[in-house]
Amino acid sequence: MPLNSLIICPGHLSLTFCFEEDTMRQDKPSRTAYKVALNVVTLGAKPGMDRFLPPGTVRATEKLLVASGAAEARTVRWFRSKRMVAVYEAFDWMLPGQFEAFAHRKAFCERQVRDGIGAGATQILVLGAGYDTMGWRLAPEFSGVNFFEIDHPATADLKAKGIYAMGQRDNLCLIAEDLGKRKLADVLKINESWDQSARTVIVAEGLMIYLPPEAVRDLFRQCAVIAGVGSRIAFTYIPTGADGRPDAGRWTGLMLWLQKLVGEPWTWSIRPEELCLFLEESGWTNVPALVGTTRKHGVEFFAVGTK
Ligand SMILES: C[S@@+](CC[C@H](N)C(=O)[O-])C[C@H]1O[C@@H](n2cnc3c(N)ncnc32)[C@H](O)[C@@H]1O
């Protein structure tokens, strides 16, 4: 495999070698989703990470990458090595803690889903799901819950191929849709299994930073429309810094420049103190008590809104 470019993974610094420039072309499977998945695979080789990563996550991610054709088996083996742990750690100087942040992010999202189901949710919706395996792993355990995922067609179709090979789940529905082109409410309206009045957990992991501010606001509003009372939305975000830019720490300027360079600019961030009002205006109530941590993980904070 020719290794000809260094890609900085949005939301974290991820060392991934790719064939071409990352242009966010929507006819191609998401590079960022691929990078998150590989980061998860490498976390599987770091001692102690199994304390945070939900059980089965690494193995399922490896299987999915290979079964979908997103990655070759040898690439996955390479990424699950002590060597790659050292490489990721060497690059952690730029965004301290970002390598491990993905373990905490996965744990946060899964905890929200499990807690939500415990509180009566019967629907789970993962927006911009990429190669996340939570739905596939949890669907058999919660057979009375309907799991939905949405991603760009190029990514969703590839993932569907992998899920088919790994074993489909009757209660897992992969929806291939560009949410930039079609409204979430319209997408779900035509899905017979979707119940707009059901208590739902919506997960948006590492998604909002890539959407324009108006699109983020609109997405939150639509999420409030398509989910029943008692629903929750769990998401991650980068805080806005004093200079009004997404705050990635000491190397913010470099990060923002690199993000632009690779065609995946960070377009949305918010000041934590503004989150309450923002969510309220979008039909949600900010509930920090549900988050479980006030800590920043890498460059991101975690948040939960309820309806
Ligand atoms: C950084 S990846 C995160 C993947 C996954 N949430 C995770 O953390 O493992 C962002 C994902 O959002 C998807 N995405 C971005 N914009 C989208 C849009 N307009 N419609 C559907 N999916 C979108 C991308 O295709 C990609 O899979």
Short mmCIF file of C-alpha atoms and ligand atoms in Angstrom, two decimals:
data_model
loop_
_atom_site.label_atom_id
_atom_site.label_comp_id
_atom_site.label_asym_id
_atom_site.label_seq_id
_atom_site.Cartn_x
_atom_site.Cartn_y
_atom_site.Cartn_z
CA MET A 1 0.00 0.00 0.00
CA PRO A 2 1.62 3.27 -1.01
CA LEU A 3 1.93 5.58 1.94
CA ASN A 4 1.82 9.05 0.59
CA SER A 5 0.14 11.43 2.93
CA LEU A 6 -0.16 12.24 6.56
CA ILE A 7 -3.67 12.93 7.69
CA ILE A 8 -4.58 14.70 10.87
CA CYS A 9 -7.76 13.18 12.13
CA PRO A 10 -10.36 15.77 13.07
CA GLY A 11 -11.17 15.63 16.73
CA HIS A 12 -7.77 14.23 17.48
CA LEU A 13 -4.35 13.83 16.11
CA SER A 14 -4.30 10.57 14.32
CA LEU A 15 -1.45 9.32 12.29
CA THR A 16 -2.85 7.65 9.23
CA PHE A 17 -1.23 7.19 5.90
CA CYS A 18 -3.54 7.39 2.98
CA PHE A 19 -3.50 7.28 -0.76
CA GLU A 20 -4.69 10.77 -1.48
CA GLU A 21 -5.73 14.11 -0.14
CA ASP A 22 -8.71 14.01 2.16
CA THR A 23 -11.22 16.14 0.34
CA MET A 24 -14.39 15.16 2.21
CA ARG A 25 -15.77 13.93 -1.09
CA GLN A 26 -19.04 12.42 -0.27
CA ASP A 27 -18.81 9.74 -2.91
CA LYS A 28 -15.97 8.24 -0.89
CA PRO A 29 -16.20 6.52 2.48
CA SER A 30 -15.37 8.86 5.34
CA ARG A 31 -11.69 9.08 6.06
CA THR A 32 -12.33 10.49 9.51
CA ALA A 33 -14.53 7.54 10.45
CA TYR A 34 -11.76 5.24 9.24
CA LYS A 35 -9.23 7.06 11.38
CA VAL A 36 -11.36 6.93 14.49
CA ALA A 37 -11.79 3.18 13.96
CA LEU A 38 -8.04 2.65 13.55
CA ASN A 39 -7.37 4.72 16.66
CA VAL A 40 -9.75 2.40 18.55
CA VAL A 41 -7.90 -0.62 17.19
CA THR A 42 -4.57 0.79 18.43
CA LEU A 43 -6.09 1.52 21.83
CA GLY A 44 -6.69 -2.23 21.97
CA ALA A 45 -2.92 -2.68 22.11
CA LYS A 46 -2.44 -0.21 24.95
CA PRO A 47 -2.38 -1.84 28.37
CA GLY A 48 -5.15 -0.65 30.70
CA MET A 49 -7.45 0.69 28.00
CA ASP A 50 -9.80 -2.25 28.44
CA ARG A 51 -10.85 -0.56 31.68
CA PHE A 52 -12.51 2.15 29.60
CA LEU A 53 -13.33 0.72 26.20
CA PRO A 54 -16.70 -1.04 26.22
CA PRO A 55 -16.18 -4.82 26.06
CA GLY A 56 -15.92 -6.18 22.55
CA THR A 57 -15.35 -2.78 20.94
CA VAL A 58 -11.85 -3.38 19.63
CA ARG A 59 -12.52 -6.86 18.29
CA ALA A 60 -15.76 -5.78 16.59
CA THR A 61 -14.06 -2.73 15.06
CA GLU A 62 -11.27 -4.89 13.67
CA LYS A 63 -13.80 -7.30 12.21
CA LEU A 64 -15.89 -4.52 10.71
CA LEU A 65 -12.95 -2.79 9.07
CA VAL A 66 -11.86 -5.99 7.39
CA ALA A 67 -15.32 -7.39 6.57
CA SER A 68 -16.40 -4.12 4.99
CA GLY A 69 -13.25 -3.85 2.95
CA ALA A 70 -12.45 -0.50 4.56
CA ALA A 71 -9.08 -1.88 5.67
CA GLU A 72 -6.95 -4.87 4.87
CA ALA A 73 -6.34 -7.46 7.59
CA ARG A 74 -2.64 -6.63 7.65
CA THR A 75 -3.37 -2.92 8.12
CA VAL A 76 -5.58 -3.74 11.08
CA ARG A 77 -2.89 -6.04 12.51
CA TRP A 78 -0.33 -3.28 12.06
CA PHE A 79 -2.50 -0.78 13.91
CA ARG A 80 -3.08 -3.18 16.77
CA SER A 81 0.55 -3.20 17.76
CA LYS A 82 2.77 -1.72 20.43
CA ARG A 83 4.58 0.08 17.61
CA MET A 84 1.46 2.02 16.68
CA VAL A 85 0.74 2.81 20.33
CA ALA A 86 4.20 4.39 20.45
CA VAL A 87 3.52 6.33 17.26
CA TYR A 88 0.20 7.70 18.54
CA GLU A 89 1.77 8.56 21.87
CA ALA A 90 4.65 10.32 20.18
CA PHE A 91 2.14 12.59 18.46
CA ASP A 92 0.15 13.28 21.61
CA TRP A 93 2.30 16.37 22.25
CA MET A 94 0.12 18.25 19.83
CA LEU A 95 -3.23 17.42 21.39
CA PRO A 96 -2.44 16.01 24.82
CA GLY A 97 -4.61 13.08 25.80
CA GLN A 98 -6.27 12.79 22.42
CA PHE A 99 -5.14 9.25 21.66
CA GLU A 100 -6.84 7.88 24.79
CA ALA A 101 -9.78 10.27 24.48
CA PHE A 102 -11.43 7.90 22.04
CA ALA A 103 -11.70 5.19 24.66
CA HIS A 104 -13.49 7.64 26.96
CA ARG A 105 -15.68 8.87 24.13
CA LYS A 106 -16.78 5.35 23.22
CA ALA A 107 -17.40 4.60 26.89
CA PHE A 108 -19.42 7.80 27.32
CA CYS A 109 -21.67 7.07 24.34
CA GLU A 110 -22.29 3.48 25.32
CA ARG A 111 -23.06 4.46 28.90
CA GLN A 112 -25.61 6.97 27.65
CA VAL A 113 -27.26 4.31 25.53
CA ARG A 114 -27.32 1.74 28.31
CA ASP A 115 -28.58 4.27 30.87
CA GLY A 116 -31.18 5.53 28.39
CA ILE A 117 -32.44 2.02 27.75
CA GLY A 118 -32.51 1.45 31.50
CA ALA A 119 -34.69 4.56 31.76
CA GLY A 120 -37.12 3.22 29.15
CA ALA A 121 -35.69 4.18 25.75
CA THR A 122 -36.80 1.86 22.95
CA GLN A 123 -34.97 3.57 20.09
CA ILE A 124 -31.30 4.41 19.57
CA LEU A 125 -30.18 6.71 16.78
CA VAL A 126 -26.50 7.14 16.01
CA LEU A 127 -25.82 10.12 13.73
CA GLY A 128 -22.64 10.04 11.63
CA ALA A 129 -22.03 6.52 12.91
CA GLY A 130 -18.99 5.77 10.77
CA TYR A 131 -17.49 2.41 11.74
CA ASP A 132 -18.80 2.55 15.27
CA THR A 133 -19.90 -0.92 16.39
CA MET A 134 -22.13 -0.09 19.34
CA GLY A 135 -25.39 -0.76 17.49
CA TRP A 136 -24.17 -4.08 16.15
CA ARG A 137 -22.88 -5.18 19.54
CA LEU A 138 -25.86 -4.07 21.63
CA ALA A 139 -28.71 -5.01 19.30
CA PRO A 140 -28.80 -8.70 20.34
CA GLU A 141 -28.56 -7.79 24.02
CA PHE A 142 -31.51 -5.40 23.74
CA SER A 143 -33.78 -7.20 21.33
CA GLY A 144 -36.74 -5.01 22.26
CA VAL A 145 -34.89 -1.85 21.26
CA ASN A 146 -34.61 -0.59 17.68
CA PHE A 147 -31.18 0.68 16.68
CA PHE A 148 -30.74 3.12 13.78
CA GLU A 149 -27.61 4.57 12.29
CA ILE A 150 -27.23 7.28 9.67
CA ASP A 151 -24.19 8.15 7.61
CA HIS A 152 -23.27 9.36 4.15
CA PRO A 153 -24.15 6.71 1.56
CA ALA A 154 -20.52 5.94 0.69
CA THR A 155 -19.70 5.14 4.32
CA ALA A 156 -23.04 3.56 5.24
CA ASP A 157 -22.98 1.27 2.20
CA LEU A 158 -19.48 0.05 2.96
CA LYS A 159 -20.40 -0.51 6.57
CA ALA A 160 -23.54 -2.38 5.54
CA LYS A 161 -21.35 -4.75 3.57
CA GLY A 162 -19.31 -5.42 6.69
CA ILE A 163 -22.34 -5.84 8.92
CA TYR A 164 -23.83 -8.27 6.42
CA ALA A 165 -20.66 -10.39 6.56
CA MET A 166 -20.47 -10.20 10.36
CA GLY A 167 -24.12 -11.11 10.86
CA GLN A 168 -27.06 -8.79 10.43
CA ARG A 169 -29.23 -7.78 13.35
CA ASP A 170 -33.00 -7.72 12.94
CA ASN A 171 -33.24 -4.61 15.09
CA LEU A 172 -30.35 -2.65 13.53
CA CYS A 173 -31.18 -0.40 10.61
CA LEU A 174 -28.41 1.34 8.65
CA ILE A 175 -29.64 4.40 6.80
CA ALA A 176 -27.52 5.78 3.97
CA GLU A 177 -28.28 9.48 3.78
CA ASP A 178 -26.47 12.77 3.54
CA LEU A 179 -27.91 14.90 6.33
CA GLY A 180 -26.56 17.94 4.58
CA LYS A 181 -28.94 17.24 1.73
CA ARG A 182 -32.00 15.80 3.46
CA LYS A 183 -33.53 16.77 6.74
CA LEU A 184 -33.34 14.20 9.49
CA ALA A 185 -37.09 14.42 10.07
CA ASP A 186 -37.76 13.65 6.40
CA VAL A 187 -35.33 10.76 6.41
CA LEU A 188 -36.98 9.12 9.41
CA LYS A 189 -40.55 9.92 8.37
CA ILE A 190 -40.38 7.38 5.58
CA ASN A 191 -38.85 4.70 7.78
CA GLU A 192 -41.72 2.50 8.97
CA SER A 193 -39.88 1.32 12.07
CA TRP A 194 -39.16 4.81 13.35
CA ASP A 195 -41.51 5.91 16.15
CA GLN A 196 -41.46 9.66 16.64
CA SER A 197 -43.13 9.38 20.03
CA ALA A 198 -40.74 6.76 21.43
CA ARG A 199 -38.23 7.56 24.13
CA THR A 200 -34.96 7.68 22.21
CA VAL A 201 -31.25 8.03 22.80
CA ILE A 202 -29.53 10.02 20.06
CA VAL A 203 -25.76 9.84 19.80
CA ALA A 204 -23.63 12.31 17.84
CA GLU A 205 -20.03 11.38 18.48
CA GLY A 206 -17.37 13.53 16.84
CA LEU A 207 -19.88 14.84 14.32
CA MET A 208 -20.91 18.40 15.16
CA ILE A 209 -17.45 19.97 14.73
CA TYR A 210 -17.61 19.35 11.00
CA LEU A 211 -21.03 20.93 10.45
CA PRO A 212 -21.64 24.64 9.83
CA PRO A 213 -23.17 26.43 12.86
CA GLU A 214 -26.62 26.73 11.28
CA ALA A 215 -26.62 23.05 10.36
CA VAL A 216 -25.77 22.12 13.95
CA ARG A 217 -28.60 24.22 15.36
CA ASP A 218 -31.00 22.80 12.81
CA LEU A 219 -29.89 19.24 13.56
CA PHE A 220 -30.49 19.66 17.29
CA ARG A 221 -33.95 21.11 16.55
CA GLN A 222 -34.83 18.24 14.28
CA CYS A 223 -33.60 15.72 16.83
CA ALA A 224 -36.06 17.26 19.26
CA VAL A 225 -38.85 16.79 16.72
CA ILE A 226 -38.18 13.16 15.87
CA ALA A 227 -37.85 11.87 19.45
CA GLY A 228 -40.42 11.39 22.19
CA VAL A 229 -40.60 12.87 25.66
CA GLY A 230 -37.89 11.59 27.99
CA SER A 231 -35.36 11.24 25.14
CA ARG A 232 -31.75 12.24 25.46
CA ILE A 233 -29.07 13.40 23.07
CA ALA A 234 -25.44 12.61 23.87
CA PHE A 235 -22.79 14.47 21.91
CA THR A 236 -19.21 15.68 21.95
CA TYR A 237 -17.96 19.15 21.18
CA ILE A 238 -14.86 21.31 21.07
CA PRO A 239 -15.06 24.42 23.23
CA THR A 240 -14.68 27.88 21.73
CA GLY A 241 -11.54 29.66 22.89
CA ALA A 242 -11.08 33.28 23.98
CA ASP A 243 -10.24 34.21 20.39
CA GLY A 244 -13.55 32.77 19.11
CA ARG A 245 -11.93 29.80 17.42
CA PRO A 246 -12.31 26.12 18.35
CA ASP A 247 -9.85 25.67 21.19
CA ALA A 248 -7.44 22.82 20.58
CA GLY A 249 -4.93 24.10 23.13
CA ARG A 250 -1.45 25.37 22.51
CA TRP A 251 -1.33 24.31 18.88
CA THR A 252 -4.79 25.56 17.89
CA GLY A 253 -3.54 27.64 14.97
CA LEU A 254 -1.59 24.74 13.54
CA MET A 255 -4.48 22.33 14.09
CA LEU A 256 -7.01 24.57 12.39
CA TRP A 257 -4.67 25.09 9.49
CA LEU A 258 -4.05 21.35 9.15
CA GLN A 259 -7.75 20.62 9.32
CA LYS A 260 -8.38 23.04 6.50
CA LEU A 261 -5.47 21.64 4.56
CA VAL A 262 -6.87 18.11 4.66
CA GLY A 263 -10.29 19.38 3.61
CA GLU A 264 -12.06 18.81 6.92
CA PRO A 265 -12.20 22.16 8.67
CA TRP A 266 -13.55 22.48 12.17
CA THR A 267 -16.60 24.63 11.70
CA TRP A 268 -18.55 24.48 14.96
CA SER A 269 -17.58 24.95 18.56
CA ILE A 270 -19.34 26.40 21.58
CA ARG A 271 -18.42 27.88 24.94
CA PRO A 272 -19.46 25.48 27.69
CA GLU A 273 -21.26 28.31 29.47
CA GLU A 274 -23.37 28.90 26.37
CA LEU A 275 -24.47 25.30 26.01
CA CYS A 276 -27.53 25.62 28.27
CA LEU A 277 -29.09 28.39 26.23
CA PHE A 278 -28.11 26.81 22.93
CA LEU A 279 -29.78 23.54 23.85
CA GLU A 280 -32.82 25.27 25.28
CA GLU A 281 -33.32 27.16 22.02
CA SER A 282 -33.05 23.85 20.17
CA GLY A 283 -35.65 22.00 22.24
CA TRP A 284 -33.32 20.32 24.75
CA THR A 285 -32.34 20.79 28.37
CA ASN A 286 -28.67 20.61 29.25
CA VAL A 287 -28.15 18.00 31.98
CA PRO A 288 -24.50 17.99 33.11
CA ALA A 289 -25.39 15.54 35.90
CA LEU A 290 -25.99 12.84 33.28
CA VAL A 291 -22.59 13.26 31.64
CA GLY A 292 -20.59 11.60 34.39
CA THR A 293 -17.47 13.71 33.83
CA THR A 294 -16.68 17.40 33.66
CA ARG A 295 -13.23 16.63 32.35
CA LYS A 296 -12.12 17.52 28.85
CA HIS A 297 -10.97 14.43 26.95
CA GLY A 298 -8.32 15.45 24.46
CA VAL A 299 -9.88 18.45 22.75
CA GLU A 300 -13.49 17.52 23.45
CA PHE A 301 -16.09 17.86 26.13
CA PHE A 302 -19.02 15.48 26.43
CA ALA A 303 -22.59 16.68 26.90
CA VAL A 304 -26.12 15.37 27.31
CA GLY A 305 -29.43 17.07 26.63
CA THR A 306 -32.83 15.71 27.54
CA LYS A 307 -36.27 16.34 26.16
C1 LIG B 1 -15.34 11.75 12.77
S1 LIG B 1 -16.41 10.58 12.02
C2 LIG B 1 -17.09 9.89 13.49
C3 LIG B 1 -17.61 8.49 13.28
C4 LIG B 1 -18.22 7.88 14.53
N1 LIG B 1 -19.23 8.74 15.11
C5 LIG B 1 -17.16 7.58 15.56
O1 LIG B 1 -16.88 8.46 16.40
O2 LIG B 1 -16.61 6.48 15.53
C6 LIG B 1 -17.77 11.60 11.43
C7 LIG B 1 -18.83 10.79 10.68
O3 LIG B 1 -19.91 11.67 10.37
C8 LIG B 1 -20.35 11.39 9.05
N2 LIG B 1 -21.00 12.60 8.51
C9 LIG B 1 -20.45 13.83 8.42
N3 LIG B 1 -21.31 14.66 7.80
C10 LIG B 1 -22.42 13.93 7.52
C11 LIG B 1 -23.66 14.22 6.88
N4 LIG B 1 -23.91 15.44 6.38
N5 LIG B 1 -24.58 13.23 6.74
C12 LIG B 1 -24.32 11.99 7.21
N6 LIG B 1 -23.17 11.66 7.83
C13 LIG B 1 -22.23 12.61 7.98
C14 LIG B 1 -19.09 11.00 8.31
O4 LIG B 1 -19.37 10.28 7.13
C15 LIG B 1 -18.36 10.18 9.37
O5 LIG B 1 -18.70 8.82 9.31
#
